[in-house]
Amino acid sequence: MPDPGGTTEPSLQQLRIFLTLGEELHFGRAATRLHMTQPALSRQMKDLEKRLGVVLFSRDSRTVSFTEAGRGLTEEARVTVEAMGRLRLSAAHWGRSLAGHVVVGTIGAEAAMPYTRAILEHLSASQPRLTVEIRSLNFIDHLAQLLSGDIDVAILRPPVPAGIELLELATEPRVACLSVTDPIGDLAKIFLTDLGDRVFVDVPPEVPRVWWDFWAMDPRPDGTRVRYGPVVSDMEGLLLAVARGDGMCFLPAAARELFPRPGVRYVDVVDLSPSVSALGWPVQNRDRPGVRAVRAAASAVADSGRGRTPPR
């Protein structure tokens, strides 16, 4: 029976258990998802109900269902769990700043680009006590981890969703990345109209569409929509899909040197807009010590023109 006089607050673990059981409405499946035994899950739920003073689920030998109170408290529990997650991320971010540690995310070959090396060299000279961790990320993670605070800053390729500020580092052309079996690859240069309705490699729905629409040039200048094919989440998957002839893509011109692959060729596209490289950071974190240090280094590099020459 619930204890209306109970005043002990529930634990975060108990709220997670409550939410998981609410999604599954099955003790066995919920226990499996949570990597715990069913009896342990049942004990935690009974203790949570005692602490809250209400019954959250109706149970019998066959079914589990929400009580009215359980359904009503679900959103409050979810908000609490998410808020605690944000608190932990923020604390970790501040902990890194106070410890003189900054995490720089990169995508593709950004870690190998001249401007990245120049920024790291400037940081080493101007902030010798600051430790820098470089974290290579895929198409899904690079923006998600920046917005969540898992990384402090990222060297990336815009466009980006709202909530991220940018400092431009360099600009370079984009090229078509095609299978060697595609006859158009024999040309020295092409126009967008030469591509016809060729299939374009796609990315998972978790990737902000504004980002991939730019990289797919979707829609094309004449309003034509792009046909999409295989879904990939990182550079190696993308290049493999192209090499297999499953689709094509556009990449920065530096890919010629940084991503040579059997079965893939790169062709100049005369009327394709260029790509910008930028340092990005969450708007709300711009003045945190680690972010401020990287911003200052990137600004100095950008002002000096260092790092604007693509790799040879």
PDB file of C-alpha atoms in Angstrom:
ATOM      1  CA  MET A   1       0.000   0.000   0.000  1.00  0.00           C
ATOM      2  CA  PRO A   2       1.223   3.535  -0.659  1.00  0.00           C
ATOM      3  CA  ASP A   3       2.351   5.582   2.277  1.00  0.00           C
ATOM      4  CA  PRO A   4       0.707   9.054   2.029  1.00  0.00           C
ATOM      5  CA  GLY A   5       2.905  10.242   4.858  1.00  0.00           C
ATOM      6  CA  GLY A   6       6.121   9.262   3.107  1.00  0.00           C
ATOM      7  CA  THR A   7       8.490  12.172   2.566  1.00  0.00           C
ATOM      8  CA  THR A   8      11.566  10.466   1.135  1.00  0.00           C
ATOM      9  CA  GLU A   9      12.327  11.695  -2.361  1.00  0.00           C
ATOM     10  CA  PRO A  10      12.630   9.118  -5.163  1.00  0.00           C
ATOM     11  CA  SER A  11      16.024   8.387  -6.668  1.00  0.00           C
ATOM     12  CA  LEU A  12      16.893   9.187 -10.260  1.00  0.00           C
ATOM     13  CA  GLN A  13      17.319   5.471 -10.920  1.00  0.00           C
ATOM     14  CA  GLN A  14      13.780   4.818  -9.708  1.00  0.00           C
ATOM     15  CA  LEU A  15      12.400   7.479 -12.039  1.00  0.00           C
ATOM     16  CA  ARG A  16      14.240   5.886 -14.964  1.00  0.00           C
ATOM     17  CA  ILE A  17      12.787   2.515 -14.004  1.00  0.00           C
ATOM     18  CA  PHE A  18       9.305   4.057 -13.822  1.00  0.00           C
ATOM     19  CA  LEU A  19       9.661   5.584 -17.298  1.00  0.00           C
ATOM     20  CA  THR A  20      11.028   2.386 -18.825  1.00  0.00           C
ATOM     21  CA  LEU A  21       8.268   0.267 -17.310  1.00  0.00           C
ATOM     22  CA  GLY A  22       5.764   2.823 -18.564  1.00  0.00           C
ATOM     23  CA  GLU A  23       7.106   2.384 -22.100  1.00  0.00           C
ATOM     24  CA  GLU A  24       7.170  -1.408 -21.987  1.00  0.00           C
ATOM     25  CA  LEU A  25       4.210  -2.156 -19.664  1.00  0.00           C
ATOM     26  CA  HIS A  26       5.938  -5.467 -19.063  1.00  0.00           C
ATOM     27  CA  PHE A  27       8.231  -6.207 -16.121  1.00  0.00           C
ATOM     28  CA  GLY A  28      10.367  -8.725 -17.993  1.00  0.00           C
ATOM     29  CA  ARG A  29      11.075  -6.502 -20.995  1.00  0.00           C
ATOM     30  CA  ALA A  30      11.694  -3.465 -18.793  1.00  0.00           C
ATOM     31  CA  ALA A  31      14.137  -5.442 -16.642  1.00  0.00           C
ATOM     32  CA  THR A  32      15.994  -6.613 -19.748  1.00  0.00           C
ATOM     33  CA  ARG A  33      16.317  -3.048 -21.061  1.00  0.00           C
ATOM     34  CA  LEU A  34      17.598  -1.871 -17.692  1.00  0.00           C
ATOM     35  CA  HIS A  35      20.024  -4.785 -17.272  1.00  0.00           C
ATOM     36  CA  MET A  36      18.526  -5.813 -13.940  1.00  0.00           C
ATOM     37  CA  THR A  37      16.533  -8.731 -12.592  1.00  0.00           C
ATOM     38  CA  GLN A  38      12.759  -8.652 -12.573  1.00  0.00           C
ATOM     39  CA  PRO A  39      12.508  -9.037  -8.762  1.00  0.00           C
ATOM     40  CA  ALA A  40      14.905  -6.108  -8.294  1.00  0.00           C
ATOM     41  CA  LEU A  41      12.838  -3.969 -10.659  1.00  0.00           C
ATOM     42  CA  SER A  42       9.654  -4.896  -8.799  1.00  0.00           C
ATOM     43  CA  ARG A  43      11.217  -3.953  -5.447  1.00  0.00           C
ATOM     44  CA  GLN A  44      12.354  -0.590  -6.800  1.00  0.00           C
ATOM     45  CA  MET A  45       8.878   0.157  -8.149  1.00  0.00           C
ATOM     46  CA  LYS A  46       7.216  -0.713  -4.847  1.00  0.00           C
ATOM     47  CA  ASP A  47       9.684   1.518  -3.016  1.00  0.00           C
ATOM     48  CA  LEU A  48       9.053   4.351  -5.485  1.00  0.00           C
ATOM     49  CA  GLU A  49       5.301   4.087  -4.946  1.00  0.00           C
ATOM     50  CA  LYS A  50       5.860   4.159  -1.200  1.00  0.00           C
ATOM     51  CA  ARG A  51       8.036   7.251  -1.479  1.00  0.00           C
ATOM     52  CA  LEU A  52       5.553   9.067  -3.723  1.00  0.00           C
ATOM     53  CA  GLY A  53       2.509   7.940  -1.784  1.00  0.00           C
ATOM     54  CA  VAL A  54       0.594   6.785  -4.875  1.00  0.00           C
ATOM     55  CA  VAL A  55       0.171   3.579  -6.861  1.00  0.00           C
ATOM     56  CA  LEU A  56       1.674   4.030 -10.329  1.00  0.00           C
ATOM     57  CA  PHE A  57       0.744   0.767 -12.044  1.00  0.00           C
ATOM     58  CA  SER A  58      -2.060  -1.754 -11.877  1.00  0.00           C
ATOM     59  CA  ARG A  59      -0.693  -5.290 -12.078  1.00  0.00           C
ATOM     60  CA  ASP A  60      -2.137  -8.747 -12.300  1.00  0.00           C
ATOM     61  CA  SER A  61      -0.688 -12.045 -13.440  1.00  0.00           C
ATOM     62  CA  ARG A  62      -0.963 -11.080 -17.113  1.00  0.00           C
ATOM     63  CA  THR A  63      -0.999  -7.324 -17.584  1.00  0.00           C
ATOM     64  CA  VAL A  64       0.594  -4.113 -16.385  1.00  0.00           C
ATOM     65  CA  SER A  65      -1.142  -0.781 -16.951  1.00  0.00           C
ATOM     66  CA  PHE A  66      -0.878   2.786 -15.734  1.00  0.00           C
ATOM     67  CA  THR A  67      -3.062   4.026 -12.944  1.00  0.00           C
ATOM     68  CA  GLU A  68      -4.433   7.518 -13.430  1.00  0.00           C
ATOM     69  CA  ALA A  69      -1.730   8.836 -11.094  1.00  0.00           C
ATOM     70  CA  GLY A  70       0.992   6.943 -12.937  1.00  0.00           C
ATOM     71  CA  ARG A  71      -0.044   8.358 -16.281  1.00  0.00           C
ATOM     72  CA  GLY A  72      -0.300  11.837 -14.823  1.00  0.00           C
ATOM     73  CA  LEU A  73       3.174  11.721 -13.272  1.00  0.00           C
ATOM     74  CA  THR A  74       4.964  10.376 -16.349  1.00  0.00           C
ATOM     75  CA  GLU A  75       5.754  13.749 -17.902  1.00  0.00           C
ATOM     76  CA  GLU A  76       6.975  15.178 -14.574  1.00  0.00           C
ATOM     77  CA  ALA A  77       9.285  12.192 -14.168  1.00  0.00           C
ATOM     78  CA  ARG A  78      10.585  12.593 -17.712  1.00  0.00           C
ATOM     79  CA  VAL A  79      11.282  16.291 -17.213  1.00  0.00           C
ATOM     80  CA  THR A  80      13.143  15.526 -13.979  1.00  0.00           C
ATOM     81  CA  VAL A  81      15.317  12.828 -15.573  1.00  0.00           C
ATOM     82  CA  GLU A  82      16.139  15.037 -18.562  1.00  0.00           C
ATOM     83  CA  ALA A  83      16.944  17.989 -16.293  1.00  0.00           C
ATOM     84  CA  MET A  84      19.337  15.851 -14.266  1.00  0.00           C
ATOM     85  CA  GLY A  85      20.990  14.720 -17.485  1.00  0.00           C
ATOM     86  CA  ARG A  86      21.506  18.338 -18.514  1.00  0.00           C
ATOM     87  CA  LEU A  87      22.847  19.147 -15.056  1.00  0.00           C
ATOM     88  CA  ARG A  88      25.423  16.356 -15.296  1.00  0.00           C
ATOM     89  CA  LEU A  89      26.528  17.497 -18.743  1.00  0.00           C
ATOM     90  CA  SER A  90      26.830  21.096 -17.582  1.00  0.00           C
ATOM     91  CA  ALA A  91      28.784  20.036 -14.502  1.00  0.00           C
ATOM     92  CA  ALA A  92      31.105  17.935 -16.661  1.00  0.00           C
ATOM     93  CA  HIS A  93      31.604  20.900 -18.971  1.00  0.00           C
ATOM     94  CA  TRP A  94      32.475  23.210 -16.088  1.00  0.00           C
ATOM     95  CA  GLY A  95      34.681  20.523 -14.597  1.00  0.00           C
ATOM     96  CA  ARG A  96      36.648  20.362 -17.841  1.00  0.00           C
ATOM     97  CA  SER A  97      36.943  24.155 -17.922  1.00  0.00           C
ATOM     98  CA  LEU A  98      38.142  24.418 -14.338  1.00  0.00           C
ATOM     99  CA  ALA A  99      40.611  21.596 -14.880  1.00  0.00           C
ATOM    100  CA  GLY A 100      42.007  23.272 -17.995  1.00  0.00           C
ATOM    101  CA  HIS A 101      40.627  20.639 -20.367  1.00  0.00           C
ATOM    102  CA  VAL A 102      38.702  21.240 -23.593  1.00  0.00           C
ATOM    103  CA  VAL A 103      37.119  18.731 -25.991  1.00  0.00           C
ATOM    104  CA  VAL A 104      37.259  19.606 -29.692  1.00  0.00           C
ATOM    105  CA  GLY A 105      35.025  17.579 -31.977  1.00  0.00           C
ATOM    106  CA  THR A 106      35.892  17.034 -35.635  1.00  0.00           C
ATOM    107  CA  ILE A 107      34.085  15.451 -38.563  1.00  0.00           C
ATOM    108  CA  GLY A 108      35.546  13.757 -41.618  1.00  0.00           C
ATOM    109  CA  ALA A 109      39.141  14.844 -42.075  1.00  0.00           C
ATOM    110  CA  GLU A 110      38.835  18.184 -40.278  1.00  0.00           C
ATOM    111  CA  ALA A 111      41.477  17.113 -37.749  1.00  0.00           C
ATOM    112  CA  ALA A 112      44.000  16.895 -40.602  1.00  0.00           C
ATOM    113  CA  MET A 113      43.215  20.268 -42.167  1.00  0.00           C
ATOM    114  CA  PRO A 114      45.818  23.079 -42.020  1.00  0.00           C
ATOM    115  CA  TYR A 115      43.584  25.445 -40.042  1.00  0.00           C
ATOM    116  CA  THR A 116      43.007  22.794 -37.364  1.00  0.00           C
ATOM    117  CA  ARG A 117      46.728  22.247 -36.960  1.00  0.00           C
ATOM    118  CA  ALA A 118      47.256  26.022 -36.818  1.00  0.00           C
ATOM    119  CA  ILE A 119      44.613  26.414 -34.091  1.00  0.00           C
ATOM    120  CA  LEU A 120      46.146  23.625 -32.013  1.00  0.00           C
ATOM    121  CA  GLU A 121      49.625  25.118 -32.401  1.00  0.00           C
ATOM    122  CA  HIS A 122      48.328  28.535 -31.323  1.00  0.00           C
ATOM    123  CA  LEU A 123      46.583  26.990 -28.309  1.00  0.00           C
ATOM    124  CA  SER A 124      49.737  25.146 -27.310  1.00  0.00           C
ATOM    125  CA  ALA A 125      51.738  28.376 -27.414  1.00  0.00           C
ATOM    126  CA  SER A 126      49.156  30.681 -25.812  1.00  0.00           C
ATOM    127  CA  GLN A 127      47.580  28.245 -23.313  1.00  0.00           C
ATOM    128  CA  PRO A 128      50.344  25.774 -22.373  1.00  0.00           C
ATOM    129  CA  ARG A 129      48.380  24.470 -19.354  1.00  0.00           C
ATOM    130  CA  LEU A 130      45.252  23.738 -21.369  1.00  0.00           C
ATOM    131  CA  THR A 131      44.898  20.097 -22.388  1.00  0.00           C
ATOM    132  CA  VAL A 132      43.049  19.517 -25.651  1.00  0.00           C
ATOM    133  CA  GLU A 133      41.161  16.325 -26.486  1.00  0.00           C
ATOM    134  CA  ILE A 134      40.327  15.747 -30.160  1.00  0.00           C
ATOM    135  CA  ARG A 135      37.217  13.635 -30.643  1.00  0.00           C
ATOM    136  CA  SER A 136      36.383  12.265 -34.102  1.00  0.00           C
ATOM    137  CA  LEU A 137      32.627  12.194 -34.667  1.00  0.00           C
ATOM    138  CA  ASN A 138      30.221  10.873 -37.280  1.00  0.00           C
ATOM    139  CA  PHE A 139      27.447  12.646 -39.176  1.00  0.00           C
ATOM    140  CA  ILE A 140      24.939  12.111 -36.353  1.00  0.00           C
ATOM    141  CA  ASP A 141      27.159  12.958 -33.393  1.00  0.00           C
ATOM    142  CA  HIS A 142      29.011  16.085 -34.468  1.00  0.00           C
ATOM    143  CA  LEU A 143      26.074  18.467 -34.102  1.00  0.00           C
ATOM    144  CA  ALA A 144      24.165  16.515 -31.443  1.00  0.00           C
ATOM    145  CA  GLN A 145      27.153  16.366 -29.076  1.00  0.00           C
ATOM    146  CA  LEU A 146      27.888  20.043 -29.611  1.00  0.00           C
ATOM    147  CA  LEU A 147      24.335  21.056 -28.719  1.00  0.00           C
ATOM    148  CA  SER A 148      24.222  18.693 -25.730  1.00  0.00           C
ATOM    149  CA  GLY A 149      27.552  19.880 -24.299  1.00  0.00           C
ATOM    150  CA  ASP A 150      29.310  16.514 -24.668  1.00  0.00           C
ATOM    151  CA  ILE A 151      31.974  18.410 -26.596  1.00  0.00           C
ATOM    152  CA  ASP A 152      33.001  22.024 -26.041  1.00  0.00           C
ATOM    153  CA  VAL A 153      33.586  23.142 -29.624  1.00  0.00           C
ATOM    154  CA  ALA A 154      33.663  21.517 -33.049  1.00  0.00           C
ATOM    155  CA  ILE A 155      35.479  22.103 -36.303  1.00  0.00           C
ATOM    156  CA  LEU A 156      32.767  21.450 -38.820  1.00  0.00           C
ATOM    157  CA  ARG A 157      31.127  22.323 -42.110  1.00  0.00           C
ATOM    158  CA  PRO A 158      28.002  24.538 -41.973  1.00  0.00           C
ATOM    159  CA  PRO A 159      25.092  24.966 -42.224  1.00  0.00           C
ATOM    160  CA  VAL A 160      24.158  24.229 -38.619  1.00  0.00           C
ATOM    161  CA  PRO A 161      20.887  24.277 -36.671  1.00  0.00           C
ATOM    162  CA  ALA A 162      19.870  27.102 -34.342  1.00  0.00           C
ATOM    163  CA  GLY A 163      21.797  27.304 -31.083  1.00  0.00           C
ATOM    164  CA  ILE A 164      25.299  27.098 -32.577  1.00  0.00           C
ATOM    165  CA  GLU A 165      27.546  30.104 -33.255  1.00  0.00           C
ATOM    166  CA  LEU A 166      30.246  29.972 -35.928  1.00  0.00           C
ATOM    167  CA  LEU A 167      33.616  31.479 -36.752  1.00  0.00           C
ATOM    168  CA  GLU A 168      34.588  30.963 -40.394  1.00  0.00           C
ATOM    169  CA  LEU A 169      38.031  29.437 -40.928  1.00  0.00           C
ATOM    170  CA  ALA A 170      38.355  28.675 -44.648  1.00  0.00           C
ATOM    171  CA  THR A 171      36.453  28.190 -47.897  1.00  0.00           C
ATOM    172  CA  GLU A 172      37.058  25.596 -50.600  1.00  0.00           C
ATOM    173  CA  PRO A 173      35.228  24.193 -53.631  1.00  0.00           C
ATOM    174  CA  ARG A 174      33.032  21.126 -53.454  1.00  0.00           C
ATOM    175  CA  VAL A 175      33.466  18.238 -55.882  1.00  0.00           C
ATOM    176  CA  ALA A 176      31.342  15.315 -57.029  1.00  0.00           C
ATOM    177  CA  CYS A 177      32.305  11.942 -55.577  1.00  0.00           C
ATOM    178  CA  LEU A 178      31.330   9.225 -58.065  1.00  0.00           C
ATOM    179  CA  SER A 179      31.823   5.537 -58.666  1.00  0.00           C
ATOM    180  CA  VAL A 180      34.559   4.737 -61.202  1.00  0.00           C
ATOM    181  CA  THR A 181      31.866   2.902 -63.165  1.00  0.00           C
ATOM    182  CA  ASP A 182      29.956   6.160 -63.763  1.00  0.00           C
ATOM    183  CA  PRO A 183      30.821   7.376 -67.291  1.00  0.00           C
ATOM    184  CA  ILE A 184      30.408  11.030 -66.319  1.00  0.00           C
ATOM    185  CA  GLY A 185      33.525  10.626 -64.202  1.00  0.00           C
ATOM    186  CA  ASP A 186      35.619  10.602 -67.385  1.00  0.00           C
ATOM    187  CA  LEU A 187      34.945  14.317 -67.828  1.00  0.00           C
ATOM    188  CA  ALA A 188      37.390  16.890 -66.425  1.00  0.00           C
ATOM    189  CA  LYS A 189      34.513  18.979 -65.103  1.00  0.00           C
ATOM    190  CA  ILE A 190      30.737  18.823 -65.085  1.00  0.00           C
ATOM    191  CA  PHE A 191      27.658  20.940 -64.360  1.00  0.00           C
ATOM    192  CA  LEU A 192      24.856  20.097 -61.953  1.00  0.00           C
ATOM    193  CA  THR A 193      22.515  19.443 -64.871  1.00  0.00           C
ATOM    194  CA  ASP A 194      24.897  16.733 -66.103  1.00  0.00           C
ATOM    195  CA  LEU A 195      24.053  14.676 -63.029  1.00  0.00           C
ATOM    196  CA  GLY A 196      20.463  14.109 -64.125  1.00  0.00           C
ATOM    197  CA  ASP A 197      18.517  12.078 -61.586  1.00  0.00           C
ATOM    198  CA  ARG A 198      21.457  10.167 -60.169  1.00  0.00           C
ATOM    199  CA  VAL A 199      20.815   8.703 -56.713  1.00  0.00           C
ATOM    200  CA  PHE A 200      22.420  10.565 -53.809  1.00  0.00           C
ATOM    201  CA  VAL A 201      23.652   8.903 -50.630  1.00  0.00           C
ATOM    202  CA  ASP A 202      21.473   9.840 -47.627  1.00  0.00           C
ATOM    203  CA  VAL A 203      22.000  10.211 -43.866  1.00  0.00           C
ATOM    204  CA  PRO A 204      19.908   9.045 -40.873  1.00  0.00           C
ATOM    205  CA  PRO A 205      16.921  11.149 -39.752  1.00  0.00           C
ATOM    206  CA  GLU A 206      18.805  12.170 -36.590  1.00  0.00           C
ATOM    207  CA  VAL A 207      21.050  14.389 -38.740  1.00  0.00           C
ATOM    208  CA  PRO A 208      19.612  17.920 -39.119  1.00  0.00           C
ATOM    209  CA  ARG A 209      18.102  18.067 -42.600  1.00  0.00           C
ATOM    210  CA  VAL A 210      19.342  21.606 -43.189  1.00  0.00           C
ATOM    211  CA  TRP A 211      22.885  20.214 -43.088  1.00  0.00           C
ATOM    212  CA  TRP A 212      22.424  17.367 -45.547  1.00  0.00           C
ATOM    213  CA  ASP A 213      20.217  19.385 -47.912  1.00  0.00           C
ATOM    214  CA  PHE A 214      23.219  21.660 -48.407  1.00  0.00           C
ATOM    215  CA  TRP A 215      25.571  18.750 -49.050  1.00  0.00           C
ATOM    216  CA  ALA A 216      23.108  17.115 -51.454  1.00  0.00           C
ATOM    217  CA  MET A 217      22.287  20.456 -53.128  1.00  0.00           C
ATOM    218  CA  ASP A 218      18.626  19.642 -52.563  1.00  0.00           C
ATOM    219  CA  PRO A 219      16.720  21.128 -54.255  1.00  0.00           C
ATOM    220  CA  ARG A 220      18.860  21.843 -57.294  1.00  0.00           C
ATOM    221  CA  PRO A 221      18.865  25.377 -58.751  1.00  0.00           C
ATOM    222  CA  ASP A 222      16.077  24.419 -61.183  1.00  0.00           C
ATOM    223  CA  GLY A 223      13.889  23.197 -58.315  1.00  0.00           C
ATOM    224  CA  THR A 224      14.450  19.496 -58.972  1.00  0.00           C
ATOM    225  CA  ARG A 225      14.425  17.352 -55.841  1.00  0.00           C
ATOM    226  CA  VAL A 226      17.195  14.840 -55.219  1.00  0.00           C
ATOM    227  CA  ARG A 227      16.572  11.087 -55.308  1.00  0.00           C
ATOM    228  CA  TYR A 228      18.084   9.380 -52.261  1.00  0.00           C
ATOM    229  CA  GLY A 229      19.477   5.899 -51.844  1.00  0.00           C
ATOM    230  CA  PRO A 230      21.552   4.177 -49.147  1.00  0.00           C
ATOM    231  CA  VAL A 231      21.711   5.711 -45.671  1.00  0.00           C
ATOM    232  CA  VAL A 232      25.156   6.138 -44.076  1.00  0.00           C
ATOM    233  CA  SER A 233      26.360   7.702 -40.838  1.00  0.00           C
ATOM    234  CA  ASP A 234      30.075   8.290 -41.444  1.00  0.00           C
ATOM    235  CA  MET A 235      32.671   8.939 -44.133  1.00  0.00           C
ATOM    236  CA  GLU A 236      33.770   5.346 -44.576  1.00  0.00           C
ATOM    237  CA  GLY A 237      30.183   4.197 -45.056  1.00  0.00           C
ATOM    238  CA  LEU A 238      29.605   7.018 -47.530  1.00  0.00           C
ATOM    239  CA  LEU A 239      32.693   6.192 -49.593  1.00  0.00           C
ATOM    240  CA  LEU A 240      31.845   2.491 -49.604  1.00  0.00           C
ATOM    241  CA  ALA A 241      28.328   3.212 -50.885  1.00  0.00           C
ATOM    242  CA  VAL A 242      29.780   5.364 -53.684  1.00  0.00           C
ATOM    243  CA  ALA A 243      32.424   2.780 -54.599  1.00  0.00           C
ATOM    244  CA  ARG A 244      29.705   0.109 -54.855  1.00  0.00           C
ATOM    245  CA  GLY A 245      27.786   2.301 -57.274  1.00  0.00           C
ATOM    246  CA  ASP A 246      24.844   2.692 -54.893  1.00  0.00           C
ATOM    247  CA  GLY A 247      24.879   6.494 -54.957  1.00  0.00           C
ATOM    248  CA  MET A 248      26.967   9.642 -55.290  1.00  0.00           C
ATOM    249  CA  CYS A 249      27.708  12.632 -53.065  1.00  0.00           C
ATOM    250  CA  PHE A 250      29.417  16.008 -52.917  1.00  0.00           C
ATOM    251  CA  LEU A 251      32.492  16.516 -50.725  1.00  0.00           C
ATOM    252  CA  PRO A 252      35.056  19.254 -50.050  1.00  0.00           C
ATOM    253  CA  ALA A 253      37.787  19.338 -52.696  1.00  0.00           C
ATOM    254  CA  ALA A 254      40.329  18.258 -50.069  1.00  0.00           C
ATOM    255  CA  ALA A 255      38.721  14.803 -50.197  1.00  0.00           C
ATOM    256  CA  ARG A 256      40.806  14.114 -53.309  1.00  0.00           C
ATOM    257  CA  GLU A 257      43.928  14.023 -51.151  1.00  0.00           C
ATOM    258  CA  LEU A 258      42.449  12.901 -47.858  1.00  0.00           C
ATOM    259  CA  PHE A 259      40.021  10.200 -49.002  1.00  0.00           C
ATOM    260  CA  PRO A 260      41.456   8.400 -52.043  1.00  0.00           C
ATOM    261  CA  ARG A 261      39.627   5.079 -52.298  1.00  0.00           C
ATOM    262  CA  PRO A 262      39.523   2.228 -54.801  1.00  0.00           C
ATOM    263  CA  GLY A 263      36.357   2.503 -56.849  1.00  0.00           C
ATOM    264  CA  VAL A 264      35.885   6.241 -56.227  1.00  0.00           C
ATOM    265  CA  ARG A 265      36.769   9.268 -58.333  1.00  0.00           C
ATOM    266  CA  TYR A 266      36.337  13.010 -57.840  1.00  0.00           C
ATOM    267  CA  VAL A 267      35.153  15.451 -60.511  1.00  0.00           C
ATOM    268  CA  ASP A 268      34.967  19.264 -60.436  1.00  0.00           C
ATOM    269  CA  VAL A 269      31.446  20.733 -60.599  1.00  0.00           C
ATOM    270  CA  VAL A 270      31.507  24.179 -62.211  1.00  0.00           C
ATOM    271  CA  ASP A 271      28.273  25.565 -60.740  1.00  0.00           C
ATOM    272  CA  LEU A 272      28.401  23.953 -57.287  1.00  0.00           C
ATOM    273  CA  SER A 273      28.688  26.433 -54.409  1.00  0.00           C
ATOM    274  CA  PRO A 274      31.771  26.176 -52.157  1.00  0.00           C
ATOM    275  CA  SER A 275      32.022  24.726 -48.671  1.00  0.00           C
ATOM    276  CA  VAL A 276      32.925  26.711 -45.562  1.00  0.00           C
ATOM    277  CA  SER A 277      34.935  25.330 -42.655  1.00  0.00           C
ATOM    278  CA  ALA A 278      34.124  26.829 -39.268  1.00  0.00           C
ATOM    279  CA  LEU A 279      34.624  26.570 -35.550  1.00  0.00           C
ATOM    280  CA  GLY A 280      31.276  26.066 -33.833  1.00  0.00           C
ATOM    281  CA  TRP A 281      30.178  26.276 -30.197  1.00  0.00           C
ATOM    282  CA  PRO A 282      26.853  26.346 -28.317  1.00  0.00           C
ATOM    283  CA  VAL A 283      25.556  29.895 -27.926  1.00  0.00           C
ATOM    284  CA  GLN A 284      25.127  29.531 -24.168  1.00  0.00           C
ATOM    285  CA  ASN A 285      28.715  28.284 -23.698  1.00  0.00           C
ATOM    286  CA  ARG A 286      30.590  30.951 -25.659  1.00  0.00           C
ATOM    287  CA  ASP A 287      32.193  32.551 -22.574  1.00  0.00           C
ATOM    288  CA  ARG A 288      33.234  29.411 -20.724  1.00  0.00           C
ATOM    289  CA  PRO A 289      37.012  29.349 -20.255  1.00  0.00           C
ATOM    290  CA  GLY A 290      37.846  26.444 -22.565  1.00  0.00           C
ATOM    291  CA  VAL A 291      35.523  27.637 -25.315  1.00  0.00           C
ATOM    292  CA  ARG A 292      36.837  31.182 -25.014  1.00  0.00           C
ATOM    293  CA  ALA A 293      40.433  29.943 -25.363  1.00  0.00           C
ATOM    294  CA  VAL A 294      39.700  27.972 -28.539  1.00  0.00           C
ATOM    295  CA  ARG A 295      37.670  30.850 -29.975  1.00  0.00           C
ATOM    296  CA  ALA A 296      40.587  33.218 -29.406  1.00  0.00           C
ATOM    297  CA  ALA A 297      43.026  30.824 -31.084  1.00  0.00           C
ATOM    298  CA  ALA A 298      40.704  30.269 -34.040  1.00  0.00           C
ATOM    299  CA  SER A 299      40.144  34.004 -34.423  1.00  0.00           C
ATOM    300  CA  ALA A 300      43.889  34.634 -34.463  1.00  0.00           C
ATOM    301  CA  VAL A 301      44.402  31.923 -37.088  1.00  0.00           C
ATOM    302  CA  ALA A 302      41.536  33.228 -39.238  1.00  0.00           C
ATOM    303  CA  ASP A 303      42.806  36.831 -39.036  1.00  0.00           C
ATOM    304  CA  SER A 304      46.334  35.784 -40.000  1.00  0.00           C
ATOM    305  CA  GLY A 305      45.195  33.711 -42.965  1.00  0.00           C
ATOM    306  CA  ARG A 306      47.090  30.682 -41.665  1.00  0.00           C
ATOM    307  CA  GLY A 307      45.630  27.352 -42.543  1.00  0.00           C
ATOM    308  CA  ARG A 308      43.680  28.516 -45.586  1.00  0.00           C
ATOM    309  CA  THR A 309      45.749  26.449 -48.017  1.00  0.00           C
ATOM    310  CA  PRO A 310      44.153  23.026 -48.546  1.00  0.00           C
ATOM    311  CA  PRO A 311      46.320  19.927 -48.096  1.00  0.00           C
ATOM    312  CA  ARG A 312      48.445  18.875 -51.070  1.00  0.00           C
TER     313      ARG A 312
END
